[in-house]
Short mmCIF file of C-alpha atoms in Angstrom, two decimals:
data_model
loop_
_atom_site.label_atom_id
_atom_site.label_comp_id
_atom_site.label_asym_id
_atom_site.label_seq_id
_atom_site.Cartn_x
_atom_site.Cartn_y
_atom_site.Cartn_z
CA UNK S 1 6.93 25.28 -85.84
CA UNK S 2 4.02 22.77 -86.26
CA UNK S 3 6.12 20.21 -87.86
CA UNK S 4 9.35 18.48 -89.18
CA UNK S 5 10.43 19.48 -92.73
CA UNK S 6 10.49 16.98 -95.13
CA UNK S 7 14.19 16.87 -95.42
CA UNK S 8 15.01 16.70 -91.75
CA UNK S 9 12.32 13.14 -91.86
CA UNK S 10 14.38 11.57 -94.46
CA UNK S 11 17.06 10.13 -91.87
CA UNK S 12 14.26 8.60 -90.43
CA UNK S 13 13.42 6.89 -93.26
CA UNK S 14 16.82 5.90 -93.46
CA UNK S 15 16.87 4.35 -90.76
CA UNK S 16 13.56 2.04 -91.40
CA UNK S 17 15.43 1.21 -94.28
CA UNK S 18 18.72 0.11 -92.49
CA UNK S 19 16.32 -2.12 -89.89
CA UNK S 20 14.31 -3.53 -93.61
CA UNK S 21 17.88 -4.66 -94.98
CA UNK S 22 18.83 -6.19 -91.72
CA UNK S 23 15.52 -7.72 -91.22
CA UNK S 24 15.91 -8.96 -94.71
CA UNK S 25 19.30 -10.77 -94.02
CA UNK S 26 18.08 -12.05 -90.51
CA UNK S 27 15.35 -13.80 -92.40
CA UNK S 28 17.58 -15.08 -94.86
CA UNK S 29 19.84 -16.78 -92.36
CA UNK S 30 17.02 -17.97 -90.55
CA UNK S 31 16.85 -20.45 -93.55
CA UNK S 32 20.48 -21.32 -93.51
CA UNK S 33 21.55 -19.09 -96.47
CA UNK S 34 25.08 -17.51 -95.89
CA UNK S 35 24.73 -13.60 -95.43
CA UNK S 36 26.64 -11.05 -94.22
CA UNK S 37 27.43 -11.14 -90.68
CA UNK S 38 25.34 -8.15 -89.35
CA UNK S 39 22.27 -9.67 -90.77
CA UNK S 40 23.24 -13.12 -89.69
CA UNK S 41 23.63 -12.18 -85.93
CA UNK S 42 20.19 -10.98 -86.12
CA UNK S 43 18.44 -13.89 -87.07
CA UNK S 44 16.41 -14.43 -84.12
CA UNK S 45 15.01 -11.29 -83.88
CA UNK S 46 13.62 -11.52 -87.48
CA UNK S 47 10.30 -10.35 -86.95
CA UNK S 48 11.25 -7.09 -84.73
CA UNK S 49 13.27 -5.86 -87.05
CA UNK S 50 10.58 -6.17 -89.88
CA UNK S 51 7.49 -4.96 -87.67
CA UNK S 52 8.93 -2.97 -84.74
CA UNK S 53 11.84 -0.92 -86.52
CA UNK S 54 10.59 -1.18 -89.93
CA UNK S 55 6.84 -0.58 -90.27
CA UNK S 56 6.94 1.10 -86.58
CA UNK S 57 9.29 3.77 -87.76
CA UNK S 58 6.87 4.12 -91.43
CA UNK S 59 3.48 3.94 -89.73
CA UNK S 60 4.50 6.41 -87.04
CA UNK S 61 6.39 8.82 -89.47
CA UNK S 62 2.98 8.65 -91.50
CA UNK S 63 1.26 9.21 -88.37
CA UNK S 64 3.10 12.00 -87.79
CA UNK S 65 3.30 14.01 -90.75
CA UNK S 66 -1.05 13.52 -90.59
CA UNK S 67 -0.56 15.04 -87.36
CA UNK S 68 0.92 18.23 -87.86
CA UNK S 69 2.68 18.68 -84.74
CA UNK S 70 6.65 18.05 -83.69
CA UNK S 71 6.36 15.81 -80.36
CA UNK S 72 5.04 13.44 -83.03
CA UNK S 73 7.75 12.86 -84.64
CA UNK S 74 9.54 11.14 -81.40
CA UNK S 75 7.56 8.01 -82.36
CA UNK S 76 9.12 7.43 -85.76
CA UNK S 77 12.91 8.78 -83.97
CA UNK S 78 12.48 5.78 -81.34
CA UNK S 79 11.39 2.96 -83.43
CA UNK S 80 14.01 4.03 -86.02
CA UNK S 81 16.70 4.37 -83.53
CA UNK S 82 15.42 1.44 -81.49
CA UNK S 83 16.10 -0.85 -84.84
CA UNK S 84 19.74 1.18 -85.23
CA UNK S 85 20.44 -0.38 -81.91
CA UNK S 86 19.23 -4.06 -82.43
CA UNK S 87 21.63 -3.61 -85.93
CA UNK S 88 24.47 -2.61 -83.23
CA UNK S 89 24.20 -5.50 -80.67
CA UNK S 90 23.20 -3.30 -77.73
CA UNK S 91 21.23 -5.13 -74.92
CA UNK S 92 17.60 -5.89 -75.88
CA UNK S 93 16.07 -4.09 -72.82
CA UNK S 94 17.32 -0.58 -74.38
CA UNK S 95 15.26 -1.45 -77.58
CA UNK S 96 12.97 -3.02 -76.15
CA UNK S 97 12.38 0.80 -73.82
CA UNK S 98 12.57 2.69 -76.86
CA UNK S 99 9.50 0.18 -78.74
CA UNK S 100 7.72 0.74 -76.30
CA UNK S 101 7.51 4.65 -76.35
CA UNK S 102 6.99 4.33 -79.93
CA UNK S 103 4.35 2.42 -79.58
CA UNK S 104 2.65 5.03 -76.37
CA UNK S 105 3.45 8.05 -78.61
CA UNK S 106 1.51 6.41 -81.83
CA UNK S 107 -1.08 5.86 -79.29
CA UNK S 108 -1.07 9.34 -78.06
CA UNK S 109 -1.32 10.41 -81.56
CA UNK S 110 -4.48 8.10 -82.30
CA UNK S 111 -6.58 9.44 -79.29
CA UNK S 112 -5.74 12.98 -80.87
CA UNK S 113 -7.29 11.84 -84.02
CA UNK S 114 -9.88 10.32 -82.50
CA UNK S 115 -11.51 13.73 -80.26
CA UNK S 116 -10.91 14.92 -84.05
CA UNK S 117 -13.11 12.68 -85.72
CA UNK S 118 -14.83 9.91 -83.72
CA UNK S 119 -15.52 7.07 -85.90
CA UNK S 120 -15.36 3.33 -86.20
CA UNK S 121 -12.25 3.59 -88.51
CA UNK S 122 -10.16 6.00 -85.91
CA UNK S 123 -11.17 3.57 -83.09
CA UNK S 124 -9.77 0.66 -85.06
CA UNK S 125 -6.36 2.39 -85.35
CA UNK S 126 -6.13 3.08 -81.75
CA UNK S 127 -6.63 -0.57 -81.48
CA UNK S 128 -3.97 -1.18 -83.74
CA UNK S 129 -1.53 1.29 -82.08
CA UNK S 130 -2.69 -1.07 -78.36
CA UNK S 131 -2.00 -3.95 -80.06
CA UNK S 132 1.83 -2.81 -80.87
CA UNK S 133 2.17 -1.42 -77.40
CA UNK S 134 1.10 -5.19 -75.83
CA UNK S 135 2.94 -7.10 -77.86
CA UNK S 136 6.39 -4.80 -76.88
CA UNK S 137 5.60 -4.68 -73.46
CA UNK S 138 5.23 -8.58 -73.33
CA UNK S 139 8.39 -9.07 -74.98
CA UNK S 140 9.92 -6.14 -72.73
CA UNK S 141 8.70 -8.03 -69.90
CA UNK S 142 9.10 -11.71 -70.64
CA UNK S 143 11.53 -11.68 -73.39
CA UNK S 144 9.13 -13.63 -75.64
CA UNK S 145 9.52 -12.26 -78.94
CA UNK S 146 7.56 -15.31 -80.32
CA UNK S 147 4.46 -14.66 -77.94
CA UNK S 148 4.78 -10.79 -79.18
CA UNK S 149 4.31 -12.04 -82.49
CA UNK S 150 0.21 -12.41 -82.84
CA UNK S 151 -0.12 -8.59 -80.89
CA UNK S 152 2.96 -6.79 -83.57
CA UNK S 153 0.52 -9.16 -86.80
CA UNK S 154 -2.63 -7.42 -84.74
CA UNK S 155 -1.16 -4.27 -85.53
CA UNK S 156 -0.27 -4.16 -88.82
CA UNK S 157 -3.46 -5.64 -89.70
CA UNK S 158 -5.67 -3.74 -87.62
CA UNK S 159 -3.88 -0.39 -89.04
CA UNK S 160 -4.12 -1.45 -92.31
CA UNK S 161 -7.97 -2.48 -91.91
CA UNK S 162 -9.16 1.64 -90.22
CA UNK S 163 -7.09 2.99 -92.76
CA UNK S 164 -9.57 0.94 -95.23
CA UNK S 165 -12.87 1.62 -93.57
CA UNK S 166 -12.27 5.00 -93.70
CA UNK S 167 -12.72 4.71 -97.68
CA UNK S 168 -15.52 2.95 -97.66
CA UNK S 169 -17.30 6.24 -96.83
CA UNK S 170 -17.09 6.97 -100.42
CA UNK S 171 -19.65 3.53 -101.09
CA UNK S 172 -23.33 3.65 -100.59
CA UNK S 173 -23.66 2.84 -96.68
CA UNK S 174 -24.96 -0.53 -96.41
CA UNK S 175 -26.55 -1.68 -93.52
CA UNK S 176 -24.20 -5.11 -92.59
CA UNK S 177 -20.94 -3.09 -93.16
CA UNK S 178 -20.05 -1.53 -89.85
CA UNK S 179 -21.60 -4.50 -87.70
CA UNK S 180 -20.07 -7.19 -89.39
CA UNK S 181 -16.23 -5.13 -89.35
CA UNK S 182 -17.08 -5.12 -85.04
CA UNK S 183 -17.32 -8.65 -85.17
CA UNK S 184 -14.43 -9.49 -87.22
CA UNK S 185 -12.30 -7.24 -85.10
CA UNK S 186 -13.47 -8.38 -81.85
CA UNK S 187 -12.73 -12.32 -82.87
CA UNK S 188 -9.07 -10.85 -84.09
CA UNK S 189 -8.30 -9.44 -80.92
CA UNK S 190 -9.94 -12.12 -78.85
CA UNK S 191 -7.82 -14.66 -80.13
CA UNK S 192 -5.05 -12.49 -79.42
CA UNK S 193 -5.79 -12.30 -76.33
CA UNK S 194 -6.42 -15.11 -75.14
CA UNK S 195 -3.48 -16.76 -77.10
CA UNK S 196 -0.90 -16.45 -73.81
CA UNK S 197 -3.62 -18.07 -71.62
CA UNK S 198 -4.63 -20.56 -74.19
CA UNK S 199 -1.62 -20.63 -77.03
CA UNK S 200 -3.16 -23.79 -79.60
CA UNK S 201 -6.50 -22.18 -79.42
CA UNK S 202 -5.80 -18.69 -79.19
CA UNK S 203 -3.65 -18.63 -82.14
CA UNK S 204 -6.40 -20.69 -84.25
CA UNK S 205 -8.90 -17.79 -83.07
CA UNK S 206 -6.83 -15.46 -84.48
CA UNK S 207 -6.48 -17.23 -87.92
CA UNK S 208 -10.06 -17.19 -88.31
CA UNK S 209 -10.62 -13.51 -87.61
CA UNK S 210 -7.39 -13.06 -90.07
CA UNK S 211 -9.85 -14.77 -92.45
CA UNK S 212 -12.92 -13.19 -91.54
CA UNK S 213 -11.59 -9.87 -92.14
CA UNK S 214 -9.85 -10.83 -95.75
CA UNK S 215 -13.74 -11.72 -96.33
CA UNK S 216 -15.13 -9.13 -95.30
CA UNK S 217 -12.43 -6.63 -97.39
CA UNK S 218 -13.22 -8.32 -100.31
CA UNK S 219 -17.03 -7.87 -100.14
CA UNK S 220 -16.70 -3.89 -98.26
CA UNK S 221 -13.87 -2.77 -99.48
CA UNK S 222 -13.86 -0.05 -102.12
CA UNK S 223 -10.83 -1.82 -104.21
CA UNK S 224 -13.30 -3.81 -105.93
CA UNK S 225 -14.89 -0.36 -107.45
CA UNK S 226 -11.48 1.06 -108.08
CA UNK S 227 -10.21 -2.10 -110.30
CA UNK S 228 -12.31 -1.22 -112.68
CA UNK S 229 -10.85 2.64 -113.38
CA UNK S 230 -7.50 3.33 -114.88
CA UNK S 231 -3.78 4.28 -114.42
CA UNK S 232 -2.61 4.42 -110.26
CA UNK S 233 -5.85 4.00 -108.87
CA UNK S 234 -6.38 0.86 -110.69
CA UNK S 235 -2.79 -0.51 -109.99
CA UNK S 236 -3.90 0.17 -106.11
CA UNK S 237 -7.04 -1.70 -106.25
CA UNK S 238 -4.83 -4.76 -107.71
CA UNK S 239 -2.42 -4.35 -104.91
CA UNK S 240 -5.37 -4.52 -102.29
CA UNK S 241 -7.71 -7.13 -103.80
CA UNK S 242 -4.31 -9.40 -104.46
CA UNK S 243 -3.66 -8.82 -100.71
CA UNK S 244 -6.66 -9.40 -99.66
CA UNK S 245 -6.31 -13.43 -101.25
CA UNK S 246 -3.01 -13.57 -99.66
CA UNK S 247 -4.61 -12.70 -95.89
CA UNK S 248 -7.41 -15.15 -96.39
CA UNK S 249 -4.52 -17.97 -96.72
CA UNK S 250 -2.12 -16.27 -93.83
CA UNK S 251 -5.75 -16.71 -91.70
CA UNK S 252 -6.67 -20.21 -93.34
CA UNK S 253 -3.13 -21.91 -92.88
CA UNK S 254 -3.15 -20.19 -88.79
CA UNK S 255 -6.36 -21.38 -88.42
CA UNK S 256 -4.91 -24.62 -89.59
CA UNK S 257 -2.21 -24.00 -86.35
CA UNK S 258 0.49 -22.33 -88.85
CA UNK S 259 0.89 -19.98 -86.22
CA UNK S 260 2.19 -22.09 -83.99
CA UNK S 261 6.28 -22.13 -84.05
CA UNK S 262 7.55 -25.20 -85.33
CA UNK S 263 4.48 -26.26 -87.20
CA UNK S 264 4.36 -27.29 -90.81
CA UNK S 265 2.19 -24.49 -92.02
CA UNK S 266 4.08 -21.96 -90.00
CA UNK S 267 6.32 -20.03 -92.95
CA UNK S 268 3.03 -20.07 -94.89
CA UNK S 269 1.48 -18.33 -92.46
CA UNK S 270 3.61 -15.92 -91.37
CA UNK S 271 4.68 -14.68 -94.56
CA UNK S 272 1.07 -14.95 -96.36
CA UNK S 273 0.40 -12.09 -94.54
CA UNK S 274 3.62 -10.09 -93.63
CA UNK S 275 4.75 -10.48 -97.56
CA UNK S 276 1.86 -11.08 -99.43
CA UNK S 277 -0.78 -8.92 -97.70
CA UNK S 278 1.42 -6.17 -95.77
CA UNK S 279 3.49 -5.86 -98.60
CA UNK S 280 0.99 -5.95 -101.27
CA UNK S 281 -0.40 -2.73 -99.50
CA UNK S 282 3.15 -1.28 -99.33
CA UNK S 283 3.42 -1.36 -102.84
CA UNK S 284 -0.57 -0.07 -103.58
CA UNK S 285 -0.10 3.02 -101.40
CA UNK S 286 4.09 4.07 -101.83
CA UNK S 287 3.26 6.27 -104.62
CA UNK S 288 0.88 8.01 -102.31
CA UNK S 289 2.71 7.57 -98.58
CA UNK S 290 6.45 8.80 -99.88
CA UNK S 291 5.07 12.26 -101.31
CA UNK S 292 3.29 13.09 -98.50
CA UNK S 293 6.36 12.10 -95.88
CA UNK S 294 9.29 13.07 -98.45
CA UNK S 295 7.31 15.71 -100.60
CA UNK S 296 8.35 14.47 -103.41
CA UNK S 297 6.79 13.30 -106.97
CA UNK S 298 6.33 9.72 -107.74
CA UNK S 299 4.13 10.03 -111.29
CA UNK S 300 2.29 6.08 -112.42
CA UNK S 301 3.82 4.29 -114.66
CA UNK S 302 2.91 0.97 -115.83
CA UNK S 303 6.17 -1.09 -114.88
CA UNK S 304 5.00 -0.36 -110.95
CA UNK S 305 3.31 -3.72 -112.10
CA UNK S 306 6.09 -5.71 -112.25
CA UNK S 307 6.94 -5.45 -108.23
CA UNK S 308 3.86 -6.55 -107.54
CA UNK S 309 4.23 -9.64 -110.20
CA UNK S 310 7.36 -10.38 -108.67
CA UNK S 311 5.89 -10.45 -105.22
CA UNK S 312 3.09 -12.89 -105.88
CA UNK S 313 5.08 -15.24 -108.11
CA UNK S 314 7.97 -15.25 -105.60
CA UNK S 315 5.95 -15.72 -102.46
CA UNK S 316 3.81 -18.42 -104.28
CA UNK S 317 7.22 -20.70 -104.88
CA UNK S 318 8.30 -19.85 -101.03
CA UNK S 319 4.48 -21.02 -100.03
CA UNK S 320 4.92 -23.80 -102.11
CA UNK S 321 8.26 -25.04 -100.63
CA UNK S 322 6.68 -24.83 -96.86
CA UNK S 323 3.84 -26.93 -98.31
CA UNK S 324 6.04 -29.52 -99.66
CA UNK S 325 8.69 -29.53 -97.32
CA UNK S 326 10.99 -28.34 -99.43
CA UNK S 327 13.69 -26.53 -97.73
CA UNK S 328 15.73 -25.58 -101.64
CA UNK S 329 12.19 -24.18 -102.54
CA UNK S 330 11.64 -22.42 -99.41
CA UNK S 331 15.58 -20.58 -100.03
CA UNK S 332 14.66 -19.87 -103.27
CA UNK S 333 11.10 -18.44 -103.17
CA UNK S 334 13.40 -16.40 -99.87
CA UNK S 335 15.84 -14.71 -102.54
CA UNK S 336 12.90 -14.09 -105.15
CA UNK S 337 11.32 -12.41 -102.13
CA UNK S 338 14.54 -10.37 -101.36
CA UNK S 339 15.04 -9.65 -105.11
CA UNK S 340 11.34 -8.12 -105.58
CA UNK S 341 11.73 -5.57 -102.48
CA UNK S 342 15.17 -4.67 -104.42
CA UNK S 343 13.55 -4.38 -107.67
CA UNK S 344 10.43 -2.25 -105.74
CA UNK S 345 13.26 -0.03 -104.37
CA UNK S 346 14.51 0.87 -107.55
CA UNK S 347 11.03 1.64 -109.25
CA UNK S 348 10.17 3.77 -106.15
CA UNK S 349 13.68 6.05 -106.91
CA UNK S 350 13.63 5.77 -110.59
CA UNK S 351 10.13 7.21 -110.20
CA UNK S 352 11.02 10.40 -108.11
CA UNK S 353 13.59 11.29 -110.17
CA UNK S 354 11.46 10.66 -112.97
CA UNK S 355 9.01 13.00 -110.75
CA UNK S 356 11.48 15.60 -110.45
CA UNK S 357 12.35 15.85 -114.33
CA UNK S 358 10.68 19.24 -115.60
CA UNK S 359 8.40 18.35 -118.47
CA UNK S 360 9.92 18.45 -122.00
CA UNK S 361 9.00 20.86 -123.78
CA UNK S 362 8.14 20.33 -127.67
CA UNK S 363 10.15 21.82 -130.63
CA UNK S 364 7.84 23.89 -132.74
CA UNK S 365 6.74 21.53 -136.12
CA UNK S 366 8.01 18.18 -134.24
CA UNK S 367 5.88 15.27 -135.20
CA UNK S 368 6.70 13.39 -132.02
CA UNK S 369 4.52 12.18 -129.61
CA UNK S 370 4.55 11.84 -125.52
CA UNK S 371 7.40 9.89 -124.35
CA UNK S 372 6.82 7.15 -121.75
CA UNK S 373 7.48 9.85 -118.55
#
């Protein structure tokens, strides 16, 4: 057996689901809204349920399936059951454990790819799959989920950016690309780094690689060649390049300090890029992730647009609340937020069972034309 079938991976996706909803309410009571009490007793750990149980259980299940091979399939099983037991109160440290071997078996898996293929672009999501495994072993270790932060942002980012370069293959090679992507990754991860030694500093190093690299996917990136061609590739390119804006402000408003806790700019920052960049590429590349986990069809239409509208509009009102200190704005922009991931949900399922439909088939003399499927 070289693999999991794709039924036996869909409780795994149930479960990154179960951590998203509770991550969803945590962040919600975080700004004093009234939610259900699971969510609400989650509040502080927020951003592990989001990054650690959420996109650890997707990015390793993706990981996995690319692999071809069953052990890999233990990552996604214990970041998925890691968030089950955050949702069920059980001490931190067991978690915590299970994070952690998520984090060495996506690891495991990227060295694999790399004696595959050695490239710049394989190297960079080894890095990424380092930077998760850091940031869970210092909050293993020192309980500091806030100093875990900048190392689980590092990988999300990081992952996000090799999975890019790859594509940029596909572009006449130019000469800057690959030396200039070094740099921008080195300053990211040195301002990680040195953000425990040196926190005010470290953190503002980090913004500015954040915004290097938003520069330097705009310019590289092979979105801005896509936008110009039709149907789903198109609507990806818009989901990158409008991504892209939103990680130049997540790295202008840390470089700023926003990613210091506490500070003005800090709900900016954070969500900037967690919302409006992570989740701009979420909604670019589900129509191509979920068949390839689930095996299933997800065909373009155009309403995938209105997600993405939703997104923008409601993260630009929750941006604007921050900037104004406007706690009612902040709440609201919150809900729009919560409503758009609903609203994604249900495109995402009407769309496979739109993918499932068997074509129509046309009655002999009938005038009609396609319908919208």
């Amino acid at each position: 057996m070289t693999g999991l079938p794709p039924p036996a991976r869909v409780p795994l996706l149930i479960l990154g689901l179960a951590a998203l909803l509770t991550g969803v309410l945590a962040g919600l009571a975080r700004l004093g809204l009234a939610v259900p009490d699971f969510g609400a007793a989650q509040a502080g750990i927020h951003a592990a349920l989001m990054i650690c149980a959420f996109f650890g259980t997707v990015i390793t299940l993706e990981r996995a399936v690319a692999l071809e091979g069953l052990w890999g399939y233990l990552g996604p099983a214990a970041a998925g059951f890691g968030g089950l037991l955050l949702i069920l109160d059980a001490p931190h440290w067991v978690a915590q454990s299970l994070f952690v071997g998520a984090a060495l078996i996506l690891l495991l898996g990227s060295f694999q790819v790399m004696q595959r293929q050695f490239a710049l672009f394989t190297v960079t999501l080894a890095l990424g799959a380092v930077c998760w495994l850091l940031g869970n072993l210092l909050w293993f270790v020192s309980a500091d989920l806030q100093g875990a932060v900048p190392f689980w942002l590092g990988f999300l980012v990081l992952t996000i950016a090799g999975e890019r370069l790859e594509l940029t293959r596909f572009l006449p090679a130019r000469a800057a690309a690959a030396p200039s992507f070094i740099l921008v990754t080195a300053l990211i991860l040195a301002g990680m780094l040195f953000t425990p030694i040196e926190p005010e500093h470290g953190l503002q190093l980090f913004g500015a690689g954040l915004l290097a690299l938003a520069v330097w996917l705009l310019v590289f990136d092979i979105a801005r060649h896509n936008a110009r061609q039709h149907g789903l590739t198109r609507f990806i390119a818009v989901c990158l390049l409008s991504g892209y804006l939103w990680l130049a402000l997540g790295g202008l408003a840390g470089l700023a300090g926003g990613f210091a806790a506490g500070d003005a700019l800090h709900d900016t920052a954070m969500h900037a890029i967690a919302l409006g960049f992570v989740f701009a590429m979420v909604f670019g590349h589900a129509p191509i992730i979920f068949p390839a986990v689930a095996k299933v069809k997800i065909p373009y239409h155009p309403f995938f647009y209105v997600p993405l509208a939703l997104l923008h509009a409601s993260l630009a009102l929750r941006v604007a609340g921050g900037v104004a200190n406007a706690l009612a704005l902040r709440q609201w922009g919150a809900l729009a937020n919560t409503a758009t991931l609903a609203v994604f949900i249900a495109t995402m399922l009407v769309s496979v069972i739109r993918g499932g439909r068997p074509p129509a088939r046309r009655r002999r003399g009938s005038n009609r034309g396609p319908g919208l499927d």
